């Protein structure tokens, strides 16, 4: 197995091992094909509606599915559950300030709580919010508050075969054109995701982030990060930008965040906890409004939507997340799975991204129209084959245009294999790769799905389907 330092470059054949040992295990249960056929039918062919007891290897998401360390579990016992002024809040606030560099902190129950408060604070009807590709909940909160989202990511992000190393970059020309068209005073902030989830966990470069800061500063427009996987982004900068080779991930992260005015965070990803999030800002006026709104939507400003014990575990997890050995192991497992699939010619988003492998469902099923939901179909087929749960990231996730009511038809039609942190072994990745290959070998016989129930909001969570034919 290649070294993590040179994974994908084939320069070093030394093996590597995870920087931890296993202290507790959770038994897994493998179902029969007949049992899985009943389970997926009962779930309306939507993997979100499966019962977890019916899942063998769960790659639905890396959100809140991580394994906490012994230090984090010990921190749970230090929970100060005072309604006001919890000591754990002040520890978390100090940790975020030191690691991410943002001055003010508003805790929330998870990332979308922070998105809601940020959008409610800064957006007014008629505003325009540019971002380096949409994310489902982020765009929903922006649109619900009256804004129009504009995709200003580089074109390479929409090309699964492109080997461009920073597909998360903002296209500066697109952003400048938008500013000229709608005026800077109609753009409350630029939303920058690091890494870009819907593009396959692709990073944004330090040079690009710096350039976005310079452009927006000329027009007086703030930048707010989706910092959910910004530590993963920092690793890619370390590996792919010669100016940061050898620079600790923690230092790269701190500089990267210095070009933003604040961030939303789902603590269920990089910070290695099962619940929680926050909104951070350097703007005292934004902070004043946000800490008032958090009382309305979440809870008092010193706990938001979190228990004290969860804030304490997150503070510890943030410190663990910026350790170089942890992050190299985390991304290394994703790369290991990707390299297996690449050997077999399985189509997926290149280069291999941060938090998962994104299978190219269009290439799997070129005979299916996009409205036959190829990515949703592939997720169902993978579950039927092996009990592995994946997630659709295509036309279902994109939803409908709020003006026309028509399906949005994204260029990317992906099925995401998301790897939880510190949960599965390399042997599990072998099983996953073999299951994907089996689905690929049987691809020509697959007939697609039709949607039979569509909820009003964020339909991919609860929509139901049935097989065609």
Coordinates of C-alpha atoms in Angstrom, one line a residue:
X1 CA 0.0 0.0 0.0
X2 CA 1.5 3.4 -0.9
X3 CA 2.6 5.8 1.7
X4 CA 0.1 8.5 2.7
X5 CA 2.7 11.2 1.9
X6 CA 2.8 10.1 -1.7
X7 CA -0.5 8.3 -2.2
X8 CA -1.5 8.4 -5.8
X9 CA 2.1 9.3 -7.0
X10 CA 3.4 5.7 -6.5
X11 CA 6.8 6.9 -5.2
X12 CA 6.9 5.0 -2.0
X13 CA 5.6 1.4 -1.4
X14 CA 6.0 1.5 2.4
X15 CA 2.8 0.6 4.3
X16 CA 1.1 2.8 6.8
X17 CA -1.2 2.3 9.7
X18 CA -3.9 4.3 11.4
X19 CA -2.5 6.5 14.3
X20 CA -4.7 4.9 16.9
X21 CA -5.7 1.5 18.3
X22 CA -9.2 0.1 18.7
X23 CA -10.6 0.0 22.3
X24 CA -14.3 -0.7 21.7
X25 CA -16.1 -2.4 18.9
X26 CA -19.7 -2.4 17.6
X27 CA -20.9 -5.7 16.0
X28 CA -22.2 -5.6 12.4
X29 CA -24.9 -7.7 11.0
X30 CA -25.1 -8.9 7.4
X31 CA -28.5 -9.5 5.9
X32 CA -29.6 -11.8 3.1
X33 CA -30.5 -10.6 -0.4
X34 CA -34.1 -11.4 0.3
X35 CA -34.1 -9.3 3.5
X36 CA -32.5 -6.4 1.7
X37 CA -35.1 -6.5 -1.1
X38 CA -37.8 -6.1 1.5
X39 CA -36.0 -3.4 3.3
X40 CA -35.2 -1.2 0.3
X41 CA -38.8 -1.6 -1.0
X42 CA -40.2 -0.6 2.4
X43 CA -37.8 2.4 2.3
X44 CA -39.1 3.5 -1.1
X45 CA -35.7 2.9 -2.6
X46 CA -34.4 5.8 -0.6
X47 CA -31.4 4.9 1.5
X48 CA -32.2 7.7 4.0
X49 CA -35.3 5.7 4.9
X50 CA -33.6 2.4 5.7
X51 CA -33.4 1.3 9.3
X52 CA -29.7 1.3 10.4
X53 CA -30.2 -2.3 11.7
X54 CA -30.6 -3.3 8.1
X55 CA -27.3 -1.7 7.0
X56 CA -24.0 -3.6 6.9
X57 CA -21.4 -0.9 6.1
X58 CA -22.9 2.6 6.5
X59 CA -21.4 5.2 4.0
X60 CA -24.5 7.4 3.9
X61 CA -22.6 10.3 5.5
X62 CA -19.6 11.3 7.6
X63 CA -21.9 13.7 9.5
X64 CA -22.0 12.7 13.2
X65 CA -21.0 9.1 12.4
X66 CA -17.4 9.5 13.6
X67 CA -15.7 7.5 16.4
X68 CA -14.7 9.7 19.3
X69 CA -11.4 9.2 21.1
X70 CA -10.8 8.2 24.7
X71 CA -10.0 11.8 25.5
X72 CA -13.3 13.0 24.0
X73 CA -15.2 10.4 26.0
X74 CA -13.4 11.5 29.1
X75 CA -14.4 15.1 28.3
X76 CA -18.0 14.1 28.2
X77 CA -17.7 13.6 32.0
X78 CA -16.6 17.2 32.4
X79 CA -19.9 18.5 31.1
X80 CA -21.1 21.6 32.9
X81 CA -24.8 21.6 32.2
X82 CA -25.5 25.0 33.6
X83 CA -28.3 26.7 31.7
X84 CA -26.2 29.9 31.5
X85 CA -22.5 30.5 31.4
X86 CA -21.3 26.9 31.0
X87 CA -17.6 26.5 31.4
X88 CA -17.6 24.2 28.4
X89 CA -18.8 27.1 26.2
X90 CA -15.9 29.2 27.2
X91 CA -13.5 26.3 26.5
X92 CA -15.0 25.8 23.1
X93 CA -14.9 29.5 22.3
X94 CA -11.3 29.7 23.3
X95 CA -10.5 26.6 21.1
X96 CA -12.2 28.0 18.0
X97 CA -10.5 31.3 18.5
X98 CA -7.0 29.7 18.7
X99 CA -7.5 27.0 16.0
X100 CA -9.7 28.8 13.4
X101 CA -8.9 32.4 14.4
X102 CA -12.5 33.8 14.7
X103 CA -13.2 36.2 17.5
X104 CA -16.9 35.5 18.4
X105 CA -18.8 32.2 18.7
X106 CA -22.5 31.3 18.6
X107 CA -23.1 27.6 19.4
X108 CA -25.9 25.7 17.5
X109 CA -27.3 22.2 17.4
X110 CA -25.5 21.5 14.1
X111 CA -24.3 23.2 10.9
X112 CA -27.7 24.0 9.4
X113 CA -28.6 25.8 12.6
X114 CA -25.6 28.1 12.0
X115 CA -26.7 28.5 8.3
X116 CA -30.1 29.5 9.4
X117 CA -28.9 32.2 11.8
X118 CA -26.3 33.5 9.3
X119 CA -28.9 33.7 6.5
X120 CA -31.5 35.3 8.8
X121 CA -28.9 37.9 10.0
X122 CA -27.4 39.0 6.7
X123 CA -29.9 38.2 3.9
X124 CA -32.8 40.4 2.8
X125 CA -35.3 39.7 -0.1
X126 CA -33.7 40.4 -3.4
X127 CA -30.2 39.7 -2.3
X128 CA -27.7 37.5 -4.3
X129 CA -25.3 35.0 -2.7
X130 CA -22.5 33.6 -4.8
X131 CA -20.8 30.4 -3.8
X132 CA -18.4 27.8 -5.0
X133 CA -21.2 25.3 -5.8
X134 CA -24.4 24.9 -3.9
X135 CA -24.9 22.7 -0.9
X136 CA -28.5 21.5 -0.2
X137 CA -29.2 23.0 3.3
X138 CA -27.0 26.1 2.7
X139 CA -28.9 27.1 -0.5
X140 CA -32.2 26.3 1.2
X141 CA -31.6 28.8 4.0
X142 CA -30.4 31.4 1.6
X143 CA -33.4 31.1 -0.7
X144 CA -35.8 30.9 2.3
X145 CA -34.6 34.3 3.4
X146 CA -35.2 35.8 -0.1
X147 CA -31.8 35.4 -1.8
X148 CA -30.8 34.0 -5.2
X149 CA -27.9 31.6 -5.2
X150 CA -25.2 31.9 -7.9
X151 CA -22.7 29.2 -8.7
X152 CA -19.3 30.8 -9.2
X153 CA -17.1 27.7 -8.9
X154 CA -14.6 26.9 -11.7
X155 CA -15.9 24.9 -14.6
X156 CA -13.6 22.0 -13.8
X157 CA -15.7 21.3 -10.8
X158 CA -18.5 20.0 -13.0
X159 CA -16.2 17.7 -15.0
X160 CA -15.8 14.3 -13.2
X161 CA -12.8 13.4 -15.4
X162 CA -10.8 16.6 -15.0
X163 CA -7.6 16.1 -12.9
X164 CA -7.5 19.8 -11.9
X165 CA -6.2 19.8 -8.3
X166 CA -8.3 22.6 -6.9
X167 CA -11.7 22.1 -8.3
X168 CA -13.2 24.0 -5.3
X169 CA -11.7 27.3 -6.5
X170 CA -13.9 30.3 -7.1
X171 CA -13.9 31.5 -10.7
X172 CA -12.9 35.1 -10.1
X173 CA -14.2 36.3 -13.5
X174 CA -17.7 34.8 -12.7
X175 CA -17.7 36.5 -9.3
X176 CA -16.7 39.8 -10.7
X177 CA -19.3 39.7 -13.4
X178 CA -22.0 39.0 -10.8
X179 CA -20.8 41.9 -8.7
X180 CA -21.0 44.2 -11.8
X181 CA -24.5 42.8 -12.7
X182 CA -26.3 43.0 -9.3
X183 CA -24.1 45.6 -7.5
X184 CA -22.0 44.9 -4.4
X185 CA -24.6 46.2 -2.0
X186 CA -27.0 43.4 -3.1
X187 CA -24.4 40.7 -2.1
X188 CA -24.6 40.2 1.7
X189 CA -21.6 37.8 1.6
X190 CA -19.7 35.3 -0.5
X191 CA -20.2 31.7 0.7
X192 CA -17.0 29.7 0.3
X193 CA -17.0 26.0 1.0
X194 CA -13.8 24.2 1.9
X195 CA -13.9 21.5 0.7
X196 CA -16.7 21.5 -1.9
X197 CA -19.0 18.6 -1.0
X198 CA -21.2 18.5 -4.1
X199 CA -18.1 18.5 -6.4
X200 CA -16.7 15.4 -4.7
X201 CA -14.9 16.8 -1.6
X202 CA -12.7 19.0 -3.8
X203 CA -10.4 21.7 -2.2
X204 CA -9.9 25.4 -2.8
X205 CA -6.3 26.6 -3.0
X206 CA -4.8 29.2 -0.7
X207 CA -3.9 31.4 -3.6
X208 CA -7.6 31.4 -4.7
X209 CA -8.9 32.1 -1.3
X210 CA -6.5 35.0 -1.0
X211 CA -7.6 36.3 -4.4
X212 CA -11.3 36.1 -3.4
X213 CA -10.5 38.1 -0.3
X214 CA -8.7 40.8 -2.3
X215 CA -11.6 41.0 -4.8
X216 CA -14.3 41.2 -2.2
X217 CA -12.4 43.7 -0.1
X218 CA -12.4 46.1 -3.0
X219 CA -16.2 45.9 -3.0
X220 CA -16.8 45.7 0.8
X221 CA -18.3 42.2 0.6
X222 CA -17.7 39.8 3.5
X223 CA -16.7 36.2 3.1
X224 CA -18.3 33.4 5.2
X225 CA -16.8 30.0 5.1
X226 CA -18.6 26.7 5.2
X227 CA -15.7 25.4 7.3
X228 CA -17.2 21.9 7.9
X229 CA -14.2 20.2 6.3
X230 CA -11.7 23.0 6.2
X231 CA -9.1 20.8 8.0
X232 CA -9.3 18.4 5.1
X233 CA -8.9 21.3 2.7
X234 CA -5.7 22.3 4.6
X235 CA -4.2 18.9 4.0
X236 CA -4.7 19.2 0.2
X237 CA -3.0 22.6 0.3
X238 CA -0.1 21.1 2.2
X239 CA 0.2 18.3 -0.4
X240 CA -0.5 20.3 -3.6
X241 CA 1.0 23.7 -3.0
X242 CA 4.8 23.6 -2.8
X243 CA 4.8 26.8 -0.7
X244 CA 3.1 24.9 2.1
X245 CA 5.0 21.6 1.9
X246 CA 6.1 20.7 5.4
X247 CA 3.9 23.4 7.0
X248 CA 1.7 21.9 9.7
X249 CA -2.0 21.6 8.9
X250 CA -2.9 23.7 11.9
X251 CA -0.9 26.7 10.5
X252 CA -2.4 26.3 7.0
X253 CA -5.9 26.2 8.5
X254 CA -5.3 29.4 10.5
X255 CA -4.0 31.3 7.5
X256 CA -6.9 30.0 5.3
X257 CA -9.5 31.2 7.8
X258 CA -7.8 34.6 8.1
X259 CA -9.1 35.5 4.7
X260 CA -12.7 35.1 5.8
X261 CA -15.0 37.2 8.1
X262 CA -16.5 34.1 9.8
X263 CA -17.7 30.6 9.3
X264 CA -20.5 28.1 9.8
X265 CA -19.5 24.8 11.2
X266 CA -21.0 21.3 11.5
X267 CA -19.1 19.9 14.4
X268 CA -20.2 16.5 13.1
X269 CA -17.5 16.4 10.5
X270 CA -13.9 17.7 11.1
X271 CA -14.4 18.2 14.9
X272 CA -15.1 14.5 15.4
X273 CA -18.3 14.7 17.5
X274 CA -21.8 13.2 16.9
X275 CA -23.8 16.4 17.3
X276 CA -23.2 20.2 17.4
X277 CA -22.1 23.2 15.4
X278 CA -21.4 26.9 15.5
X279 CA -21.4 30.2 13.8
X280 CA -18.3 32.3 14.2
X281 CA -17.6 35.9 13.1
X282 CA -15.2 38.7 13.5
X283 CA -17.9 41.3 13.0
X284 CA -19.3 42.5 16.4
X285 CA -22.6 43.7 14.8
X286 CA -23.2 40.3 13.1
X287 CA -22.4 38.6 16.5
X288 CA -24.8 40.8 18.4
X289 CA -27.7 39.9 16.0
X290 CA -26.7 36.2 15.8
X291 CA -26.5 35.7 19.6
X292 CA -30.0 37.3 19.9
X293 CA -31.4 35.0 17.1
X294 CA -29.8 31.9 18.7
X295 CA -32.0 32.4 21.7
X296 CA -35.0 32.3 19.4
X297 CA -34.0 29.3 17.3
X298 CA -31.7 27.2 19.4
X299 CA -31.1 28.1 23.1
X300 CA -29.2 30.6 25.3
X301 CA -26.1 32.0 23.6
X302 CA -23.8 30.0 25.9
X303 CA -25.1 26.6 24.9
X304 CA -27.1 27.1 21.7
X305 CA -28.4 23.7 20.7
X306 CA -25.7 21.7 22.6
X307 CA -25.3 20.2 26.0
X308 CA -22.2 21.2 27.9
X309 CA -20.7 17.7 27.5
X310 CA -21.0 18.0 23.7
X311 CA -19.2 21.3 23.7
X312 CA -16.4 19.9 25.7
X313 CA -16.0 16.9 23.5
X314 CA -16.0 19.2 20.4
X315 CA -13.2 21.4 21.9
X316 CA -11.1 18.2 22.3
X317 CA -12.0 16.9 18.9
X318 CA -11.0 20.2 17.2
X319 CA -7.5 19.8 18.7
X320 CA -7.3 16.2 17.5
X321 CA -8.6 17.1 14.0
X322 CA -5.6 19.4 13.2
X323 CA -3.0 16.7 14.0
X324 CA -1.2 15.9 10.7
X325 CA -1.1 12.1 11.4
X326 CA -4.9 12.0 12.0
X327 CA -5.8 13.9 8.8
X328 CA -3.3 11.9 6.6
X329 CA -4.8 8.7 7.9
X330 CA -8.4 10.0 7.4
X331 CA -7.8 11.1 3.8
X332 CA -5.6 8.0 3.2
X333 CA -8.4 5.6 3.8
X334 CA -10.6 7.5 1.2
X335 CA -7.7 7.3 -1.3
X336 CA -7.2 3.6 -0.6
X337 CA -10.8 2.9 -1.7
X338 CA -10.4 5.2 -4.7
X339 CA -7.3 3.4 -5.8
X340 CA -9.0 0.1 -5.7
X341 CA -11.9 1.4 -7.8
X342 CA -9.5 3.0 -10.3
X343 CA -7.6 -0.3 -10.8
X344 CA -11.0 -1.7 -12.0
X345 CA -11.9 1.2 -14.2
X346 CA -14.8 2.3 -12.1
X347 CA -15.9 5.8 -13.0
X348 CA -15.8 8.4 -10.2
X349 CA -14.8 12.0 -9.5
X350 CA -11.1 12.7 -10.0
X351 CA -8.9 13.6 -8.2
X352 CA -9.9 11.7 -5.2
X353 CA -11.5 14.1 -2.7
X354 CA -11.6 14.5 1.0
X355 CA -14.5 12.8 2.7
X356 CA -15.6 10.1 0.2
X357 CA -15.6 8.6 -3.2
X358 CA -18.3 10.0 -5.6
X359 CA -19.3 7.5 -8.2
X360 CA -20.2 8.9 -11.6
X361 CA -23.8 7.5 -12.0
X362 CA -24.1 8.9 -15.5
X363 CA -21.1 6.8 -16.6
X364 CA -22.5 3.8 -14.8
X365 CA -25.9 4.1 -16.5
X366 CA -25.6 6.0 -19.7
X367 CA -28.8 4.4 -20.9
X368 CA -30.8 6.1 -18.2
X369 CA -32.2 9.6 -18.5
X370 CA -31.5 11.9 -15.6
X371 CA -35.2 11.9 -14.7
X372 CA -34.9 8.2 -14.2
X373 CA -32.6 9.1 -11.2
X374 CA -29.4 7.2 -12.0
X375 CA -27.6 8.2 -8.8
X376 CA -30.5 7.2 -6.7
X377 CA -30.7 4.0 -8.6
X378 CA -27.0 3.2 -8.0
X379 CA -27.4 3.8 -4.3
X380 CA -30.3 1.3 -4.2
X381 CA -28.4 -1.3 -6.3
X382 CA -25.4 -1.1 -4.1
X383 CA -27.5 -1.7 -1.0
X384 CA -29.2 -4.6 -2.7
X385 CA -25.9 -6.2 -3.6
X386 CA -24.1 -6.0 -0.2
X387 CA -26.0 -4.0 2.4
X388 CA -23.8 -1.0 1.9
X389 CA -25.6 2.3 2.3
X390 CA -24.6 5.2 0.1
X391 CA -26.2 8.6 -0.8
X392 CA -27.6 10.2 -3.9
X393 CA -26.0 13.5 -5.0
X394 CA -27.6 14.4 -8.3
X395 CA -31.0 15.5 -9.6
X396 CA -32.9 14.5 -6.5
X397 CA -30.6 16.5 -4.2
X398 CA -30.7 19.4 -6.6
X399 CA -34.5 19.8 -6.1
X400 CA -36.8 22.0 -8.2
X401 CA -36.4 25.5 -9.4
X402 CA -38.5 27.7 -7.1
X403 CA -39.7 29.8 -10.0
X404 CA -40.4 27.3 -12.8
X405 CA -41.1 24.3 -10.6
X406 CA -39.0 22.1 -13.0
X407 CA -36.3 19.7 -11.8
X408 CA -32.9 21.3 -11.6
X409 CA -30.6 19.2 -13.7
X410 CA -27.1 19.4 -12.3
X411 CA -24.2 18.4 -14.5
X412 CA -23.0 16.0 -11.8
X413 CA -25.0 12.9 -11.1
X414 CA -23.2 11.3 -8.3
X415 CA -23.5 8.5 -5.7
X416 CA -21.5 9.3 -2.7
X417 CA -19.6 6.7 -0.6
X418 CA -18.8 8.8 2.5
X419 CA -16.2 7.5 4.9
X420 CA -16.8 8.2 8.6
X421 CA -13.7 9.1 10.6
X422 CA -11.9 6.4 12.6
X423 CA -14.8 3.9 12.1
X424 CA -14.0 1.3 9.4
X425 CA -10.9 -0.7 8.6
X426 CA -9.2 -1.1 5.3
X427 CA -10.8 -4.6 5.0
X428 CA -14.2 -2.8 5.0
X429 CA -12.9 -0.7 2.1
X430 CA -12.0 -3.9 0.2
X431 CA -15.6 -5.1 0.7
X432 CA -17.0 -1.8 -0.5
X433 CA -14.8 -1.8 -3.6
X434 CA -15.8 -5.3 -4.5
X435 CA -19.5 -4.5 -4.1
X436 CA -19.1 -1.4 -6.4
X437 CA -17.4 -3.5 -9.0
X438 CA -20.2 -6.0 -8.9
X439 CA -22.8 -3.2 -9.5
X440 CA -20.6 -1.9 -12.3
X441 CA -20.5 -5.4 -14.0
X442 CA -24.3 -5.6 -13.8
X443 CA -24.9 -2.1 -15.0
X444 CA -26.5 -2.8 -18.3
X445 CA -29.5 -4.6 -16.8
X446 CA -30.5 -1.7 -14.5
X447 CA -33.7 0.1 -15.5
X448 CA -33.9 3.1 -13.2
X449 CA -36.6 4.6 -10.8
X450 CA -39.6 6.8 -10.8
X451 CA -40.4 9.2 -7.9
X452 CA -43.8 8.4 -6.3
X453 CA -43.6 10.8 -3.3
X454 CA -41.9 14.2 -3.2
X455 CA -41.8 16.2 0.0
X456 CA -41.9 20.0 -0.2
X457 CA -38.4 20.7 1.3
X458 CA -35.1 19.0 0.8
X459 CA -36.7 16.1 -1.0
X460 CA -33.7 13.8 -1.0
X461 CA -34.2 13.1 2.7
X462 CA -37.7 11.7 2.4
X463 CA -38.7 11.1 -1.3
X464 CA -39.9 7.7 -2.2
X465 CA -39.3 5.8 -5.5
X466 CA -40.3 2.6 -7.2
X467 CA -38.5 0.6 -9.9
X468 CA -39.2 1.1 -13.6
X469 CA -40.2 -1.8 -15.8

